[in-house]
Coordinates of C-alpha atoms and ligand atoms in Angstrom, one line a residue:
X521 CA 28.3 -24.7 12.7
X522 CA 29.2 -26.0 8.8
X523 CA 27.0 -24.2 6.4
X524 CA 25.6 -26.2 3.6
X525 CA 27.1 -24.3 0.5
X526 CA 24.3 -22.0 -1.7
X527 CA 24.6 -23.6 -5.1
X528 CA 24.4 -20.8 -7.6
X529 CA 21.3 -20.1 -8.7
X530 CA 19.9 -22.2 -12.4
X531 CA 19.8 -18.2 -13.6
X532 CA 23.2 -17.4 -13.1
X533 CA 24.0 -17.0 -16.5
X534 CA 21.2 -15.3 -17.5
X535 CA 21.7 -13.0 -14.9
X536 CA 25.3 -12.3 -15.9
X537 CA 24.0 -12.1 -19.5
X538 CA 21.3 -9.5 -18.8
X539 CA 23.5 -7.2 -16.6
X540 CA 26.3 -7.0 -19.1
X541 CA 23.0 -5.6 -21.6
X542 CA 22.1 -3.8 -19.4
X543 CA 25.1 -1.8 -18.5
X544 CA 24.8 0.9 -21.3
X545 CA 21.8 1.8 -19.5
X546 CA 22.9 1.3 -16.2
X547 CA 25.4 3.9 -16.5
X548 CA 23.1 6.6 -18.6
X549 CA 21.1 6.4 -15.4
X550 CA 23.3 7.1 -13.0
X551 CA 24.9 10.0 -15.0
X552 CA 21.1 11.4 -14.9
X553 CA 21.0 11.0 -11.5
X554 CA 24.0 12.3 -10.6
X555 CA 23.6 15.2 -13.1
X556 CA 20.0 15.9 -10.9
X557 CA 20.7 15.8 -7.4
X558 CA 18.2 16.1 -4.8
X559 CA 18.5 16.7 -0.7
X560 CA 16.6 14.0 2.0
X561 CA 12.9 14.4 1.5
X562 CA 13.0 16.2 -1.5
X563 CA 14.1 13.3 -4.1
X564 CA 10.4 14.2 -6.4
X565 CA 12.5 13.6 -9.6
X566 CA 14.9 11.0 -8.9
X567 CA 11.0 9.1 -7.3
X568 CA 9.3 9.8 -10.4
X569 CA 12.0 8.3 -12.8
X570 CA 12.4 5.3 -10.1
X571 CA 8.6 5.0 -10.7
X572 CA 8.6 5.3 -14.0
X573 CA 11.1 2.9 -14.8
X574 CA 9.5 0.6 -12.6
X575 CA 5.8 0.4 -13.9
X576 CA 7.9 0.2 -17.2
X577 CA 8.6 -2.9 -15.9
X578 CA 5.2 -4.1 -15.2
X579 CA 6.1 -4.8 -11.5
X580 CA 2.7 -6.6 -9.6
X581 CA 2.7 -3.4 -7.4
X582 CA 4.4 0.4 -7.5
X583 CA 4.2 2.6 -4.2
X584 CA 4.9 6.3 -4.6
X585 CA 5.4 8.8 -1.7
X586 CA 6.6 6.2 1.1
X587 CA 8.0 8.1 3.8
X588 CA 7.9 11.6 1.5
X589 CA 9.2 10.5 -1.8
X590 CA 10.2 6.7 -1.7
X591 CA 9.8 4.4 -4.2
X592 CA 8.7 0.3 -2.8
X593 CA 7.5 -1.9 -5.9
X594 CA 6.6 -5.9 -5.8
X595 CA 7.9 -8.5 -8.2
X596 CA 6.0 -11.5 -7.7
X597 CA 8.0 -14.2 -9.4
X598 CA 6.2 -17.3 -11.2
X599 CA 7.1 -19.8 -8.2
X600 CA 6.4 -19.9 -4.7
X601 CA 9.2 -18.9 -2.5
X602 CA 10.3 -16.4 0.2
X603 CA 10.7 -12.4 0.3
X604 CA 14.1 -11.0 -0.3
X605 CA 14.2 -6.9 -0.5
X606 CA 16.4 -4.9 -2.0
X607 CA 17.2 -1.1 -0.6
X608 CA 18.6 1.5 -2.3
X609 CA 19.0 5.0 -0.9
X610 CA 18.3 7.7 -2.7
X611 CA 19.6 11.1 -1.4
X612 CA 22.2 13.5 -2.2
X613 CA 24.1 16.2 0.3
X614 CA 25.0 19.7 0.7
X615 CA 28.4 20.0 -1.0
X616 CA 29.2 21.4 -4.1
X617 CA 31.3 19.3 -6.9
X618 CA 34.4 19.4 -8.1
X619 CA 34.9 17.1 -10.2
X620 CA 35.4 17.2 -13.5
X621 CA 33.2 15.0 -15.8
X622 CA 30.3 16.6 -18.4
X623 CA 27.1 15.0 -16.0
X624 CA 29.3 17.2 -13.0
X625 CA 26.3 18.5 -10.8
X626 CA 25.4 22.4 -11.1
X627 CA 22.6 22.3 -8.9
X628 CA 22.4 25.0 -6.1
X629 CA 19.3 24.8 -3.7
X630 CA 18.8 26.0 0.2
X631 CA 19.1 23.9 2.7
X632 CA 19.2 25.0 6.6
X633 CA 18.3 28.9 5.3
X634 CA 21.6 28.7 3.0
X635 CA 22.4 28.4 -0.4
X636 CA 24.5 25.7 -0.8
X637 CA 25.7 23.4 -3.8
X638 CA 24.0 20.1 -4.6
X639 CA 25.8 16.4 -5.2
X640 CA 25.6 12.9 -5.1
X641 CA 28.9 12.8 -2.9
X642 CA 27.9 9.8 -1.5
X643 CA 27.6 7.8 -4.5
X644 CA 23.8 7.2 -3.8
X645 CA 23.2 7.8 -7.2
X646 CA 25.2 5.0 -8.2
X647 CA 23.1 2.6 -5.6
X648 CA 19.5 4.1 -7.3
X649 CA 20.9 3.2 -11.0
X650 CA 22.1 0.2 -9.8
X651 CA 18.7 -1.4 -7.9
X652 CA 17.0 0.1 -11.2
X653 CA 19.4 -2.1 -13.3
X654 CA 18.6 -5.0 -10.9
X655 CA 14.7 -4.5 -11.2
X656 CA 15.5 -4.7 -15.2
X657 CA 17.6 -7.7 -14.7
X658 CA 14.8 -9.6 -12.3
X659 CA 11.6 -8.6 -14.3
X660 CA 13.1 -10.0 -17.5
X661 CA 13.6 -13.5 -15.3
X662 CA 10.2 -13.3 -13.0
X663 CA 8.9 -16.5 -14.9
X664 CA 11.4 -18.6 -13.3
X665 CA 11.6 -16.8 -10.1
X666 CA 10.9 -18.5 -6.8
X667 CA 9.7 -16.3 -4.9
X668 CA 8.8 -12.1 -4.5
X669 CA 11.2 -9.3 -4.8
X670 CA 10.6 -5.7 -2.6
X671 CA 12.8 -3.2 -4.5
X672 CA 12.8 -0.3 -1.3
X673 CA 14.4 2.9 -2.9
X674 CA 14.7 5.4 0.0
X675 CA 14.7 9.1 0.7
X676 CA 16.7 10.8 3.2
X677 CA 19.3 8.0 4.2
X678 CA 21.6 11.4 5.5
X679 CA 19.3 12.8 7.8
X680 CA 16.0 14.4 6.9
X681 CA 16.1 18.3 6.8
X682 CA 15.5 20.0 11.2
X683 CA 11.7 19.5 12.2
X684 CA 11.0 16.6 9.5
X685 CA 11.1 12.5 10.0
X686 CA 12.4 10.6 7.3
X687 CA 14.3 7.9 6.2
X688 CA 14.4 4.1 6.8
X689 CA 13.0 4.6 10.2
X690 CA 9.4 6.1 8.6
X691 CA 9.8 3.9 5.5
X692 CA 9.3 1.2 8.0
X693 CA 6.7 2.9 10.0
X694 CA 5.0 3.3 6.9
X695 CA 5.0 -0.6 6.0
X696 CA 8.2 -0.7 3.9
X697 CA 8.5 -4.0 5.4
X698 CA 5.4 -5.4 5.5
X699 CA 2.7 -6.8 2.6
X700 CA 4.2 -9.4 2.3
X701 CA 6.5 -9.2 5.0
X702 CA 10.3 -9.8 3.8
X703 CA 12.4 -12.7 5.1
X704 CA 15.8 -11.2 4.5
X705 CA 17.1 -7.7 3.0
X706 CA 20.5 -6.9 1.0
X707 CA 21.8 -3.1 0.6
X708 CA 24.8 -2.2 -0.4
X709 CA 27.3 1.1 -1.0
X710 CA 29.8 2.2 -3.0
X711 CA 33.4 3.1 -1.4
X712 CA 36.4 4.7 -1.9
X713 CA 38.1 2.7 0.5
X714 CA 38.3 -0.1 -2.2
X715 CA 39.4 -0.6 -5.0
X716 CA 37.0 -1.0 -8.2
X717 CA 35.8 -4.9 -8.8
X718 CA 36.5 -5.6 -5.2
X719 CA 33.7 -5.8 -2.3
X720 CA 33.5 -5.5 1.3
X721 CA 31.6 -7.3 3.7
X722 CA 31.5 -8.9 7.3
X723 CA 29.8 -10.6 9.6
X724 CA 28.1 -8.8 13.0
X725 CA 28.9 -5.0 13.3
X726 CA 30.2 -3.5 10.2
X727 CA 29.4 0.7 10.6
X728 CA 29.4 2.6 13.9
X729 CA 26.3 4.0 15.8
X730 CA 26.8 7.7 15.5
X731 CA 25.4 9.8 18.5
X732 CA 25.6 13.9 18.4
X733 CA 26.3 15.5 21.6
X734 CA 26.3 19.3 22.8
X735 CA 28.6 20.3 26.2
X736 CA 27.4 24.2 27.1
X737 CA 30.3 25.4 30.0
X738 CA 28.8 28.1 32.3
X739 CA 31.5 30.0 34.0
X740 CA 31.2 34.1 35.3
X741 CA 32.4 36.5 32.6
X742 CA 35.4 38.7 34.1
X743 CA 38.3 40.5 32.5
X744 CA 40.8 38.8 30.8
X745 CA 43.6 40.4 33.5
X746 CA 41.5 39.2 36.5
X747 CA 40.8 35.5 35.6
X748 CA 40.4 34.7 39.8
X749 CA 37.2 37.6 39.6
X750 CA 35.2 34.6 37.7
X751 CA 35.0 31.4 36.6
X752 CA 36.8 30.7 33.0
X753 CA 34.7 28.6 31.1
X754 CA 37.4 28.1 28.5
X755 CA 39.8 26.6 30.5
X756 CA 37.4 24.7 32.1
X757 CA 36.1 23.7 28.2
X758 CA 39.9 23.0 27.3
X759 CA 40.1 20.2 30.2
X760 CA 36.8 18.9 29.0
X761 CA 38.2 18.6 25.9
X762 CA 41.0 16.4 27.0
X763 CA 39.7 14.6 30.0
X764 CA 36.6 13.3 27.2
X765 CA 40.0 12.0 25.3
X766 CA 40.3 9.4 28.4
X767 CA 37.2 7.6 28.0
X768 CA 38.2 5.8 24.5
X769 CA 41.5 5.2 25.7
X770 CA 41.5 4.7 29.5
X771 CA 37.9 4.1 30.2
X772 CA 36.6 1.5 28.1
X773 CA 37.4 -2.0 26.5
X774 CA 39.0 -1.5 23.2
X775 CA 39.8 -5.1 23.3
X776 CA 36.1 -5.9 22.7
X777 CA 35.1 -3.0 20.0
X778 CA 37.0 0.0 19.0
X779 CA 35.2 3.5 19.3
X780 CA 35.5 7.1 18.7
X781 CA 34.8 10.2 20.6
X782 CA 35.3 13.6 18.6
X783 CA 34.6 17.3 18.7
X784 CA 34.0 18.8 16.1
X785 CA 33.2 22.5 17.1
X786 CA 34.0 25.0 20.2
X787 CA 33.0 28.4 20.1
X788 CA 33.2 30.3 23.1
X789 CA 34.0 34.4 24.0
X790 CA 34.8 37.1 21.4
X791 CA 37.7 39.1 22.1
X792 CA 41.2 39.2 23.8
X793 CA 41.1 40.3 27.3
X794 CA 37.4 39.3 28.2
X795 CA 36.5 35.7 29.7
X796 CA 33.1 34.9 28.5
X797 CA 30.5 33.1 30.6
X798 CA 29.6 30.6 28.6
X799 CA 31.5 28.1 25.9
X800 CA 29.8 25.2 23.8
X801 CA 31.1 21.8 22.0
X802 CA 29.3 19.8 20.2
X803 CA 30.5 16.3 18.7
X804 CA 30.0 12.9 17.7
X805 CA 30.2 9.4 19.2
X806 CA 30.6 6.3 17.7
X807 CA 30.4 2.7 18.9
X808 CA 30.0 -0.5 17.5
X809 CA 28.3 -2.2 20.5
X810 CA 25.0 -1.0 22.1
X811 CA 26.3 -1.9 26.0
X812 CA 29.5 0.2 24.6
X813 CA 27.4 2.9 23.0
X814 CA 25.5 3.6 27.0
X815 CA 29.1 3.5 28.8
X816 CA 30.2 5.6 27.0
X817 CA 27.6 8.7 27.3
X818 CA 27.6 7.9 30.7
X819 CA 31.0 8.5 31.0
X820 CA 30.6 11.7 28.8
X821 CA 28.3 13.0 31.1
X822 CA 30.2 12.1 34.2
X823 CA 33.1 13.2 33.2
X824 CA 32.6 16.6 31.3
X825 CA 30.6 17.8 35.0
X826 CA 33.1 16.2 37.2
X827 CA 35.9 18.7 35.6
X828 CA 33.3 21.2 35.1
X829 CA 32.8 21.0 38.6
X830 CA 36.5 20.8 39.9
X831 CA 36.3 24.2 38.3
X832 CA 33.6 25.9 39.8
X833 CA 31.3 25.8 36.4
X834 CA 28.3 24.6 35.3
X835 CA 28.1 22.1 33.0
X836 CA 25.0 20.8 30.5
X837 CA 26.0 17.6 28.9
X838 CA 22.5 16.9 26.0
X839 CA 22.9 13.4 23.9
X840 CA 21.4 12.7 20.9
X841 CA 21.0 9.2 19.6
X842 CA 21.5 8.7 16.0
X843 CA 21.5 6.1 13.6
X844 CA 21.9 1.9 15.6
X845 CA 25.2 0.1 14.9
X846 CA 24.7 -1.8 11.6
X847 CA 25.0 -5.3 12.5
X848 CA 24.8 -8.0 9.7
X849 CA 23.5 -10.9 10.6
X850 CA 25.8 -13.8 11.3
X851 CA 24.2 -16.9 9.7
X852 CA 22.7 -15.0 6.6
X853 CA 26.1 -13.1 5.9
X854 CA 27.6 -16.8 6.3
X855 CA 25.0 -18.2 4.0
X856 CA 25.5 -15.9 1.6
X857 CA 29.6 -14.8 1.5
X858 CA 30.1 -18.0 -0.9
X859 CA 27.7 -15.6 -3.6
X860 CA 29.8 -12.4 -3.3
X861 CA 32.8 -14.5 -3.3
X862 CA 31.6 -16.1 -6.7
X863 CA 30.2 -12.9 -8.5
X864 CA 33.3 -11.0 -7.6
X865 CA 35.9 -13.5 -8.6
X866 CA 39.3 -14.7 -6.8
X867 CA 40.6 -12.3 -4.4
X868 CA 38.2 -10.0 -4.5
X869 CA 36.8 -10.3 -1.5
X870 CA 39.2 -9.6 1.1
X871 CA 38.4 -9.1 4.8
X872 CA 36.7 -6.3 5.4
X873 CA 37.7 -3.9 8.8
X874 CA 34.6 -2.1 10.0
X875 CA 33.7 1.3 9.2
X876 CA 33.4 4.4 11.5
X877 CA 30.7 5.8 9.2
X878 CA 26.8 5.1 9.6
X879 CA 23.8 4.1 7.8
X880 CA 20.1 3.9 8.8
X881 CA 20.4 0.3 6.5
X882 CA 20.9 -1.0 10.4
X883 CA 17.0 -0.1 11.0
X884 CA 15.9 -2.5 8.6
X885 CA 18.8 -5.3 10.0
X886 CA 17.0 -4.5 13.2
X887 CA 13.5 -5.7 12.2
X888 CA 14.6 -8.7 9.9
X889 CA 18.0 -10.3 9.0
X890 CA 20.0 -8.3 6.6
X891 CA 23.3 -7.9 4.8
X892 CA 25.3 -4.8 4.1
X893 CA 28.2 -4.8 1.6
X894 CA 30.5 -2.7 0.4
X895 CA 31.4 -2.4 -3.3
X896 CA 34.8 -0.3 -4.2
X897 CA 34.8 2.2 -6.6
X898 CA 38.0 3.6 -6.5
X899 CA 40.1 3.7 -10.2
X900 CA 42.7 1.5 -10.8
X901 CA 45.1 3.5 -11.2
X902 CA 44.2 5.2 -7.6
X903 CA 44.9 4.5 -4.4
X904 CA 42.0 3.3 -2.2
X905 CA 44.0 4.3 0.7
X906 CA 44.6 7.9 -0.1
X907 CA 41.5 8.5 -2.6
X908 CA 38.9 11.3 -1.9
X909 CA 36.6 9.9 0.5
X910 CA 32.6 10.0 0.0
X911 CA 31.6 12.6 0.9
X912 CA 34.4 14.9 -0.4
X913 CA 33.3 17.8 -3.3
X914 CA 35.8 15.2 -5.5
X915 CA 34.3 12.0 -4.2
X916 CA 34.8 10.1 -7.9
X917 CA 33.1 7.2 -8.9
X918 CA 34.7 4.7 -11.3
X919 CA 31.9 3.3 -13.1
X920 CA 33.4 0.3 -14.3
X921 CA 33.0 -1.1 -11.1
X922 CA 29.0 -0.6 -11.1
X923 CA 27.8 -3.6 -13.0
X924 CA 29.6 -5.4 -10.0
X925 CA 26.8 -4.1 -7.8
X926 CA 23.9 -5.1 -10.3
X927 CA 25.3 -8.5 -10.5
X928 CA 25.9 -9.3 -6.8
X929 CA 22.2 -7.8 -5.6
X930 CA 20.9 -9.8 -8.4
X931 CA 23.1 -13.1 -7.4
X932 CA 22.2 -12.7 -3.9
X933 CA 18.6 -12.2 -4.7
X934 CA 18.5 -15.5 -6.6
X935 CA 20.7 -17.7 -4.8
X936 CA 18.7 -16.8 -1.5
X937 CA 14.7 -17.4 -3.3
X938 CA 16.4 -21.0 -4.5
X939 CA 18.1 -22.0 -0.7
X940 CA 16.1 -25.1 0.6
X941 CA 14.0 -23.6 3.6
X942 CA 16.1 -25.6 6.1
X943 CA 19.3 -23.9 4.9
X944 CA 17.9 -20.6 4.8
X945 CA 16.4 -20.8 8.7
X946 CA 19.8 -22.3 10.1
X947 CA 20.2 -21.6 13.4
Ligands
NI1117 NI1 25.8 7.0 2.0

């Protein structure tokens, strides 16, 4: 079905005007951040200088300790209109940088019962100085705003630490969403897969589910010079290994969504001429279907016993669902392509292949209709194809390419609160 085109917003210039300010500061922040990481759950200082800046602000309402330490503030613009929210994660991860800029992050804490080394390898420093930037841009507007902003700044988006919730799961649970309720939300992330000034998006399923599973191989410990005196778990684990390779290429569609099957760990046995009894696996599964995402640990399961069993071993197969496929919604990614394509000029906006990596943004998407972009960060003088990926201890951010993100949040924000009603419920 045509879409009636989004006409930009009446404060698109001011918008453009304000960010451009506003960069100076934009960037200060995120060097602070980045300086300061903090692990999932325990983001107290990177909450208290969201809240801070945000009661700066005078926002119409500033919650504090959402879902552990996030951050969910109300703009209420000075004309009627609908809810758009904003969500910015917050979280850093166990890795410890190396790269080479003055704000570089020296922070060690424990995590798991070991030391480890603290950064923002996933850039979500970037997306916290950037929603701050936006909250700057839209306060100094709210006059002529139609309608109510939700700025959602969110612990934990990489998993909360073993034995504690967290996350956009319990920010929801903890009415994230609701008061007013929100009629659409935009997130976005920075990549190293493109290149600075450039941003990603797509219709329908854009990141992978990612499910964790654990395979524990029972054999009969023997001697290493007897195998036939037990049952070889290894072996046994080796042909798991390989027969779980089938499922992705012989077992399911790949004409209808690609997916990925991996493992990531054996360990099994301790010396030379001893067959242990027992080996384990654990690994990862991602999908970008949910029909896909149940065939396929059925198939796991079936198959890892069926050899297990050829073999005489025992065989536990445990599955462990993680974050839903992030699906942007159709219509609203429709309506709203024609802003990104504006905001990031000619070209900028190429098509963008879906992404192996997950995101709890997809529990919000699965509540009300969302849109998840990706903004490229990657020099220009690099190569987004062969760049240190996020999550790498030289994950590098180029920060000319931030005020990109403040402008298209800010675009989207405004160009949505100003769609007649009938354009923003097509169907
Ligand atoms: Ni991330």
């Amino acid at each position: 079905m045509p879409h009636a085109a989004l006409r930009p917003s009446s404060l698109a210039a001011d918008i453009d005007r304000a960010a451009a300010e506003l960069t100076p500061q934009l960037i200060a922040w995120r060097r602070d951040l980045h300086a300061h990481p903090e692990l999932g759950n325990r983001e107290f200082r990177t909450a208290q200088v969201v809240a801070d800046h945000l009661r700066s602000l005078g926002m119409d309402e500033v919650r504090t300790e959402v879902a552990h330490t996030g951050v969910v503030a109300l703009l209420k613009g000075g004309k009627p209109g609908p809810v758009v929210a904003l969500r910015a994660d917050m979280d850093a991860l166990p890795v410890a940088e190396q790269v080479d800029v003055p704000f570089a992050s020296k922070v060690r804490t424990e995590y798991n019962g070991e030391q480890v080394g603290v950064m923002h390898a996933c850039g979500h420093d970037t997306h916290t100085a950037i929603l701050m930037t936006v909250a700057s841009v839209l306060a100094g507007l709210r006059a002529r705003l139609c309608g109510t902003v939700k700025f959602i700044f969110q612990p934990a988006e990489e998993g909360p630490p073993e034995g504690e919730r967290g996350g956009a799961e319990l920010m929801i649970a903890e009415g994230a969403l609701a008061n007013p309720e929100v009629d659409a939300i935009f997130g976005l992330h920075v990549t190293s897969l493109l290149p600075s000034q450039v941003i990603g998006v797509r219709g329908g399923p854009l990141m992978a589910s990612a499910d964790q599973f654990r395979i524990q191989v029972r054999g009969r410990q023997t001697h290493g010079s007897a195998p036939w005196r037990g049952v070889d778990p290894i072996v046994t684990a080796a042909q798991v290994v390989m027969g779980l390779q089938t499922i992705v290429s012989r077992q399911i569609d790949v004409t209808h969504e690609p997916a990925v099957v991996t493992i990531g760990a054996i360990k099994g046995g301790v010396r030379d001429n001893i067959i242990p009894d027992e080996v384990q696996m654990i690994g990862t599964i991602r999908t970008f279907d949910e029909p896909m995402r149940e065939q396929i640990h059925e198939r796991v399961r079936a198959t890892a016993e069926g050899i297990a069993k050829s073999a005489r071993a025992d065989c536990e197969v445990c599955i462990k669902r993680g974050y839903d496929v992030t699906v942007n919604d159709t219509q609203l990614t429709a309506l709203m392509r024609p802003t990104l394509e504006r905001v990031a000029g000619p070209g900028r906006l190429p098509p963008m292949p879906k992404v192996t990596g997950s995101e709890d943004f997809s529990c919000f998407q699965q509540q009300v209709p969302g849109m998840f972009f990706f903004v490229g960060v990657t020099p220009p003088d690099k190569d987004a194809g062969t760049a240190e990926p996020n999550h790498s201890p030289r994950f590098y951010v180029d920060e000319a390419a931030l005020p990109l993100g403040v402008r298209a949040l800010a675009h989207l924000t405004c160009d949505y609160l100003e769609a007649p009603a009938q354009v923003r419920r097509l169907e």
